[in-house]
CSV table of C-alpha atoms in Angstrom, one decimal:
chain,number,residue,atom,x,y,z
G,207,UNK,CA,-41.9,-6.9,-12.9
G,208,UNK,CA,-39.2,-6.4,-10.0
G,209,UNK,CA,-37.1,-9.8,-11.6
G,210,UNK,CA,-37.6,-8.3,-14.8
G,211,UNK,CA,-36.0,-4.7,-13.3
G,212,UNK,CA,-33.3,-6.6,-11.3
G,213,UNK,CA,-32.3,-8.6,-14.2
G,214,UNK,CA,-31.8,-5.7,-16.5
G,215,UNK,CA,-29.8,-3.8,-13.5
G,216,UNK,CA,-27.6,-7.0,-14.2
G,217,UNK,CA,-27.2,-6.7,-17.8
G,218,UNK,CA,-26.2,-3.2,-16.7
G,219,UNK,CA,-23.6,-3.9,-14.6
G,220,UNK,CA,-22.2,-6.4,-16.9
G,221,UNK,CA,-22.2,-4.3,-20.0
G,222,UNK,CA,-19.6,-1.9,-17.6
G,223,UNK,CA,-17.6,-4.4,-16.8
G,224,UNK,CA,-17.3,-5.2,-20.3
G,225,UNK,CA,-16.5,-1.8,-21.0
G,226,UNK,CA,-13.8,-1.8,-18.7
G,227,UNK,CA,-12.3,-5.3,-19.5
G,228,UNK,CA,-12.2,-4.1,-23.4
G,229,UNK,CA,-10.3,-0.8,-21.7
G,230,UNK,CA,-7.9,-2.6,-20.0
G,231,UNK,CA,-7.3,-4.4,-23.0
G,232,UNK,CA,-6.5,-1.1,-24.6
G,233,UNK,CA,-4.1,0.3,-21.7
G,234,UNK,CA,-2.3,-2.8,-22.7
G,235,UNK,CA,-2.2,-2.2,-26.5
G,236,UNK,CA,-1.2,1.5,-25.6
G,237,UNK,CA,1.6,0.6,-24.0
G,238,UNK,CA,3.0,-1.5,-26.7
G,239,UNK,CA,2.8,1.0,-29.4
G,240,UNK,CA,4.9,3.6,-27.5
G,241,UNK,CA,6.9,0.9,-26.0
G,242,UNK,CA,8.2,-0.4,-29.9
G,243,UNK,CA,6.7,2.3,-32.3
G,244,UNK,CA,3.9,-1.2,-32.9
G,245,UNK,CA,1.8,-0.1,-35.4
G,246,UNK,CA,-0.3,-3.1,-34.8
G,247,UNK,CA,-0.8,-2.3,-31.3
G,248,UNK,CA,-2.2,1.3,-32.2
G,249,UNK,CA,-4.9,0.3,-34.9
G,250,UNK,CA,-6.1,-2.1,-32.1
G,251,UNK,CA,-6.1,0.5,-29.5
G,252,UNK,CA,-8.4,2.4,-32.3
G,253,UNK,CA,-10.6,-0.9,-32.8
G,254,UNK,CA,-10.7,-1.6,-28.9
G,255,UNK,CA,-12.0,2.4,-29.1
G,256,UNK,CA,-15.2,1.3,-31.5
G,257,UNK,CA,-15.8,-1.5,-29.5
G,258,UNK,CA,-16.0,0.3,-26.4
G,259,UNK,CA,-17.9,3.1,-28.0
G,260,UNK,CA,-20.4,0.1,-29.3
G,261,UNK,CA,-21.0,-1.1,-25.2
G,262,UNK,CA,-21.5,2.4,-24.3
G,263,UNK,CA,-24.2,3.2,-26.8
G,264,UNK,CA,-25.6,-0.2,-25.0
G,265,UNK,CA,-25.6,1.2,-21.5
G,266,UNK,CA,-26.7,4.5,-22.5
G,267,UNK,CA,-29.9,2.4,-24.0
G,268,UNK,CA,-30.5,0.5,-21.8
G,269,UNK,CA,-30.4,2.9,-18.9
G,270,UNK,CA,-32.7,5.0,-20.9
G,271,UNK,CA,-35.1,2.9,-20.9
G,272,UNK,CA,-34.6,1.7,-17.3
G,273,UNK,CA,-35.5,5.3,-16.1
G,274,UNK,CA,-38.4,6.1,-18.6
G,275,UNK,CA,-40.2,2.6,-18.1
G,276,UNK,CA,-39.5,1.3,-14.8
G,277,UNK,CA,-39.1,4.4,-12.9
G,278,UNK,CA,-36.8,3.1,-10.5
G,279,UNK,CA,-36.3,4.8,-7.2
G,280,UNK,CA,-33.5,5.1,-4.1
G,281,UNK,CA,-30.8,2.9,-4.5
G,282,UNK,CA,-32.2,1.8,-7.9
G,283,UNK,CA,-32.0,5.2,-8.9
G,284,UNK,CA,-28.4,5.7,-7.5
G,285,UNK,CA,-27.3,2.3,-9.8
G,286,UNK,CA,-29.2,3.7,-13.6
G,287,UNK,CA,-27.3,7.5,-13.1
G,288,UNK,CA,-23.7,5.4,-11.7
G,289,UNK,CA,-23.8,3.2,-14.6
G,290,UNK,CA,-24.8,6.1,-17.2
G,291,UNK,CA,-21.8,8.5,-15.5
G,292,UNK,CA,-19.3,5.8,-15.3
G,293,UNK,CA,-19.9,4.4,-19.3
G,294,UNK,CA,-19.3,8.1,-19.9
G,295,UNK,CA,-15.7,8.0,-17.8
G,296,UNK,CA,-14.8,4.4,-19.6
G,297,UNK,CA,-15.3,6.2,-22.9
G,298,UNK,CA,-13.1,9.2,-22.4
G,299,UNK,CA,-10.4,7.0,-20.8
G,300,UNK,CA,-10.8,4.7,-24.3
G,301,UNK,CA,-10.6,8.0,-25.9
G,302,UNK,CA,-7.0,9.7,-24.1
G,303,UNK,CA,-5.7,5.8,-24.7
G,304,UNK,CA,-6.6,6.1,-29.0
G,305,UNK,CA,-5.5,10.3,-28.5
G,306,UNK,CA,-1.7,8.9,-27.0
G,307,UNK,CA,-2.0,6.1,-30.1
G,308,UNK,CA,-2.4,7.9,-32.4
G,309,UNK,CA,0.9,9.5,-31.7
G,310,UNK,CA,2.6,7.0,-33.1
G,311,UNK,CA,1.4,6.5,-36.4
G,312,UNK,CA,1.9,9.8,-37.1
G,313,UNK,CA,5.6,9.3,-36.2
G,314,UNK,CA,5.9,6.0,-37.6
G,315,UNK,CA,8.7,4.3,-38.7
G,316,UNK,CA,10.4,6.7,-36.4
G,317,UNK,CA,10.0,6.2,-32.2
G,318,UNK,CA,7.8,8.9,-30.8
G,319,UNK,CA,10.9,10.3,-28.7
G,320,UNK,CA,14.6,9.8,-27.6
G,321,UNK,CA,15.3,6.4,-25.6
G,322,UNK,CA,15.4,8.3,-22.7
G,323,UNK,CA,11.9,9.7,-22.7
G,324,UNK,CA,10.3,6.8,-24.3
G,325,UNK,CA,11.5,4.4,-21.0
G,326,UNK,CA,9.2,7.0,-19.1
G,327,UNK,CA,6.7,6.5,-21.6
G,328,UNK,CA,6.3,3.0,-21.1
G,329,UNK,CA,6.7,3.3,-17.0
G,330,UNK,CA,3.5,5.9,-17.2
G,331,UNK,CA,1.4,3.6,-19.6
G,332,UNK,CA,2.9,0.8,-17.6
G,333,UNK,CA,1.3,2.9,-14.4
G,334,UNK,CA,-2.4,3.3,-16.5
G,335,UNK,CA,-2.6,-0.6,-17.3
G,336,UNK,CA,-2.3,-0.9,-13.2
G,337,UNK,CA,-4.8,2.0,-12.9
G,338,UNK,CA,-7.2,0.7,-15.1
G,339,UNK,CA,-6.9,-3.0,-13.8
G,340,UNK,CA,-8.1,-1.9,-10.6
G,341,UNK,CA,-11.4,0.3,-12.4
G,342,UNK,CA,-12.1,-3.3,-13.3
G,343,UNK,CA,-11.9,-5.0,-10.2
G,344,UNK,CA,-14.0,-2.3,-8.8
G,345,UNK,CA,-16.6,-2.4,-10.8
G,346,UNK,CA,-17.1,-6.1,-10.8
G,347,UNK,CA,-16.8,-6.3,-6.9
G,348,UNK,CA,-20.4,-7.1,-5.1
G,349,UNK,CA,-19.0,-5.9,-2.0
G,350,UNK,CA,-16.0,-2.8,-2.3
G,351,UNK,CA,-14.8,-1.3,0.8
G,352,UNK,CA,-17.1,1.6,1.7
G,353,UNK,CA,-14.2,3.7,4.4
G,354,UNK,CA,-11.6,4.4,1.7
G,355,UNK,CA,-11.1,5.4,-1.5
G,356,UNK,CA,-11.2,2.6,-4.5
G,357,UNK,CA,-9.2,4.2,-6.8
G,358,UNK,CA,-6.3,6.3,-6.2
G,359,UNK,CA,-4.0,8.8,-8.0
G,360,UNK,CA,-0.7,6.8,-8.4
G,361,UNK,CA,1.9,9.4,-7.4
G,362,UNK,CA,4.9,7.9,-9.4
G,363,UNK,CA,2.7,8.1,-12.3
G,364,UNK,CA,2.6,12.0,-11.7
G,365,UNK,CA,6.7,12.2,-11.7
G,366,UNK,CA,6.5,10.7,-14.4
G,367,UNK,CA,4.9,12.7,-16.4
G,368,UNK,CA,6.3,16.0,-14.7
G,369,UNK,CA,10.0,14.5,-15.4
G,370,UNK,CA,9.0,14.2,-19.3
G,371,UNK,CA,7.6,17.4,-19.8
G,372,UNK,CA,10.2,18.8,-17.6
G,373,UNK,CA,12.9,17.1,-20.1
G,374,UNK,CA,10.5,18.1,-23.3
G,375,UNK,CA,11.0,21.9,-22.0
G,376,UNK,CA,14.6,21.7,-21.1
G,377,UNK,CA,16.1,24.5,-23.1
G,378,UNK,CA,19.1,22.2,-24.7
G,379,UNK,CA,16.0,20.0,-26.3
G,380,UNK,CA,17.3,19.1,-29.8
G,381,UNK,CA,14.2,17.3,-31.0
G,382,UNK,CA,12.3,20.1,-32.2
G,383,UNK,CA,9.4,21.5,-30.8
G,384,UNK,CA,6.5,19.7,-32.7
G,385,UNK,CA,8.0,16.1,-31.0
G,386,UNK,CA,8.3,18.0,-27.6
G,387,UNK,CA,4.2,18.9,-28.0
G,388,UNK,CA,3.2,15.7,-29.1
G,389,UNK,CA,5.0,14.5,-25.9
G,390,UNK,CA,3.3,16.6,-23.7
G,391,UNK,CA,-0.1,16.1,-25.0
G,392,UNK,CA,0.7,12.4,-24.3
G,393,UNK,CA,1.3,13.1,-21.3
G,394,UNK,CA,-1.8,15.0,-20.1
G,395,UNK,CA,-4.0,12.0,-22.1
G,396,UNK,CA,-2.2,10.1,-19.5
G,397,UNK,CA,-3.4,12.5,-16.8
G,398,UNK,CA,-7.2,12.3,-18.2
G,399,UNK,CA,-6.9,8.6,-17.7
G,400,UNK,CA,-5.7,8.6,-14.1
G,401,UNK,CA,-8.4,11.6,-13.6
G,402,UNK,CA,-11.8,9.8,-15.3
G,403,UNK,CA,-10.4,6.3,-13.0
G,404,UNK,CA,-10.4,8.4,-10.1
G,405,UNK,CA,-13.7,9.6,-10.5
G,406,UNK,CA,-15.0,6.1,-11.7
G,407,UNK,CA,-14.1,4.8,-8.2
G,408,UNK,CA,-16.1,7.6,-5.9
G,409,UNK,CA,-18.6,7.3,-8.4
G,410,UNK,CA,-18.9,3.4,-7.5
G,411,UNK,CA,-18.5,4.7,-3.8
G,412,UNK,CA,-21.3,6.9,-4.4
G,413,UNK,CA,-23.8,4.0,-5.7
G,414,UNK,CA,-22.8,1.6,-2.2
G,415,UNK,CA,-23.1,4.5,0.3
G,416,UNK,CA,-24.2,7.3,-1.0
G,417,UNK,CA,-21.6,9.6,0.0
G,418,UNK,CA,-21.5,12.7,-3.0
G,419,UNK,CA,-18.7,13.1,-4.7
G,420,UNK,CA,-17.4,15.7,-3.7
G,421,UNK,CA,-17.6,14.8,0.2
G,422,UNK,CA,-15.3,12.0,-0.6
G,423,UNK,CA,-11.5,12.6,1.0
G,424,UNK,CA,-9.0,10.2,-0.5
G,425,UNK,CA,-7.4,8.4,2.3
């Protein structure tokens, strides 16, 4: 019974790194369609989004079932209610990634914004492929550091995005207000992104030493 339960805490773990792989993948595909107006690149970012909702309807089951069959206990415990809260997090970073896609098909042909701004874009989606790379590593290390923090706001990331709303609300904008909107709400679907990684990591900090959440300093 106990290889049975540590083989399906496997399957677990796997299905979230297949999660996150498959969100990577879309960080990617993001970045392309704001980088180029790529049509292409945002229908996959909207595939990648079914796929990943597909996996999490997986890890939702299955940890179900975990807790009302096997009734696992301790650090078993701590693993089921990880997995179940970080499939959540992969799912609304999949989510702010299709939400900042789908700004450019409603723009297409035309770019999303000016040159200017769309060089910040692709440096902040640029910034959330990095981001998201590391939620991958994280979740498929056996062993993560347990002193520090294992993932981390990425500061340039947050100039960034203050610079573009910043430009967005400059009083001399001559794009029109509906274009300076859609830029912002990219922006904070960006933000959501870095915000749900964060939280991915302490949550995978949680499971390994079962420091809360909210005890957790970033250092």
């Amino acid at each position: 019974m106990r290889t049975k339960f540590s083989i399906e805490l496997m399957a677990l773990t796997d299905e979230l790194a297949h999660m996150a792989r498959l969100t990577h993948e879309a960080a990617e595909r993001a970045s392309s369609a704001l980088a180029g107006s790529d049509l292409t690149a945002a229908y996959e970012v909207f595939a990648l989004e079914e796929q990943i909702q597909v996996e999490h309807a997986k890890c939702e089951d299955r940890s179900v079932i975990l807790l009302a069959l096997e009734a696992p206990v301790a650090r078993d415990l701590r693993h089921v209610i990880t997995a179940m809260q970080i499939a959540d997090d992969l799912l609304a970073v999949s989510d702010a990634l299709s939400r900042a896609a789908d700004n450019v098909v409603r723009r297409y042909p035309e770019p999303v914004a000016p040159h200017q701004i769309t060089d910040l874009l692709v440096e902040i989606s640029g910034a959330a492929i990095d981001i998201v790379g590391t939620v991958v590593g994280v979740i498929a290390a056996q062993h993560p550091p347990r002193d520090r923090a294992l993932v981390t706001r990425d500061e340039r990331m947050d100039r960034l995005r203050a610079q573009v709303l910043e430009l967005a609300g400059d009083p001399g904008w001559s794009h029109g207000s509906a274009m300076a909107i859609d830029l912002a709400m990219v922006v904070h679907h960006y933000g959501r992104l870095v915000d749900h990684s964060v939280r991915i990591g302490r949550l995978i900090r949680f499971f390994h030493t079962g420091i809360p959440l909210y005890a957790q300093v970033e250092v």
